[in-house]
PDB file of C-alpha atoms in Angstrom:
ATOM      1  CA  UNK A   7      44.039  59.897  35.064  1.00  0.00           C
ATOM      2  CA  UNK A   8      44.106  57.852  31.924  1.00  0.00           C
ATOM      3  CA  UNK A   9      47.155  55.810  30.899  1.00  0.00           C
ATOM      4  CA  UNK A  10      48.707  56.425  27.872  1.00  0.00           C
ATOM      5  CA  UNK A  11      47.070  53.501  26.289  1.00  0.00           C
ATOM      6  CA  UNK A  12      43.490  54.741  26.740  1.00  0.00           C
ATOM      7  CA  UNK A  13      44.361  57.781  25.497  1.00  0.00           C
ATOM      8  CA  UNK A  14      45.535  55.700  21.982  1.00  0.00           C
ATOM      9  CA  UNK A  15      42.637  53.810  21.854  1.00  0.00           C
ATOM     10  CA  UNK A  16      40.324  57.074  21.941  1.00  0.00           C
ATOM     11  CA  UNK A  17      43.203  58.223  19.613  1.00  0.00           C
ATOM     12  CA  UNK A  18      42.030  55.441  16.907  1.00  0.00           C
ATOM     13  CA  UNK A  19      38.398  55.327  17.677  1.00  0.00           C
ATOM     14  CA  UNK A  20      37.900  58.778  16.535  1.00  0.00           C
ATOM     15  CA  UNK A  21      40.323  57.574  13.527  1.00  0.00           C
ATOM     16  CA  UNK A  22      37.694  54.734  12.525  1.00  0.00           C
ATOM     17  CA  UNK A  23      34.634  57.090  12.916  1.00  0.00           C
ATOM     18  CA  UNK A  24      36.228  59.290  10.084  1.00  0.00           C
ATOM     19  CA  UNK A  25      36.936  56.849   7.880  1.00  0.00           C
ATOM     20  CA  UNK A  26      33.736  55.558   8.361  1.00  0.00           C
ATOM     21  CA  UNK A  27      32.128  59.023   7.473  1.00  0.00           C
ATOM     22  CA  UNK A  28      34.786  59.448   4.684  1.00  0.00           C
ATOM     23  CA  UNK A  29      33.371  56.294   2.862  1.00  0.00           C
ATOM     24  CA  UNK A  30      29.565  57.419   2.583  1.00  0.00           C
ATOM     25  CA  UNK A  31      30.461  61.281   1.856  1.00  0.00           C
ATOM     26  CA  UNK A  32      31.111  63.345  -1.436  1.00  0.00           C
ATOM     27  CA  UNK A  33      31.082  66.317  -0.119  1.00  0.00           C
ATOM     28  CA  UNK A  34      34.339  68.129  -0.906  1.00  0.00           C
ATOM     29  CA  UNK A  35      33.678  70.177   2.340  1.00  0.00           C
ATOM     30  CA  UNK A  36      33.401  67.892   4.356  1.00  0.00           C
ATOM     31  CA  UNK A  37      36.277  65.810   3.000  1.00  0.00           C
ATOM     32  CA  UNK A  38      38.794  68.461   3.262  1.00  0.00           C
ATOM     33  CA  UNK A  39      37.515  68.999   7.524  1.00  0.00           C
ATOM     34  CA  UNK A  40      38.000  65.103   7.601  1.00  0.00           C
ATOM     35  CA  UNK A  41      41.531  65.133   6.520  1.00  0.00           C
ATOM     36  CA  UNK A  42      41.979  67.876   8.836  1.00  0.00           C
ATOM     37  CA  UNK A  43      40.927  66.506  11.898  1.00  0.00           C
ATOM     38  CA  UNK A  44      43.206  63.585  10.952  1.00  0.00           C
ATOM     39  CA  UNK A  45      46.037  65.293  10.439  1.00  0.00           C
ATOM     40  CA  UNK A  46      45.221  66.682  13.991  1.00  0.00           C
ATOM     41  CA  UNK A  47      44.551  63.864  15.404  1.00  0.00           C
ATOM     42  CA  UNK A  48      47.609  61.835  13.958  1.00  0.00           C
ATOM     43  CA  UNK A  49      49.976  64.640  16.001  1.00  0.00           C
ATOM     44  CA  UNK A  50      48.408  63.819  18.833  1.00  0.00           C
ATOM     45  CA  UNK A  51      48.733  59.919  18.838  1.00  0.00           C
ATOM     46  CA  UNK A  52      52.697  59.970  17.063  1.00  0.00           C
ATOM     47  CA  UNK A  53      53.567  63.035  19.196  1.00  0.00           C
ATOM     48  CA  UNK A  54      57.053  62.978  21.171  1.00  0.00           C
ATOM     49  CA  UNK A  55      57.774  62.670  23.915  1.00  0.00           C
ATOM     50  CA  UNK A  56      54.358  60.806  24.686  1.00  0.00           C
ATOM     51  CA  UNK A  57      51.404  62.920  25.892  1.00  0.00           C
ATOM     52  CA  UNK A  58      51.227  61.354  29.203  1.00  0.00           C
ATOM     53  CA  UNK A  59      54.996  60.940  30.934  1.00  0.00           C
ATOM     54  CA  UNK A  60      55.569  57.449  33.156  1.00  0.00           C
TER      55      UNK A  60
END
């Protein structure tokens, strides 16, 4: 099972790949799914208590 600090680091990879599609789109579309999947993303990595329990 992973530890709680894999799961972060997947957490803030998928963070940088958005931003990184963010930057070379204009598409309104696709900007508003970005911001959602942050937003998702963001509850999972700030959630409490902590998604894996020590």
């Amino acid at each position: 099972m992973p530890t709680e600090k894999e799961i972060n680091n997947y957490l803030f990879d998928q963070l940088s790949i958005l931003e990184r599609i963010e930057a070379v789109t204009d598409d309104e579309k696709a900007l508003k799914q970005i911001e959602l999947e942050r937003k998702q993303i963001n509850r999972k990595l700030y959630q409490k208590p902590p998604l894996i329990s020590e």
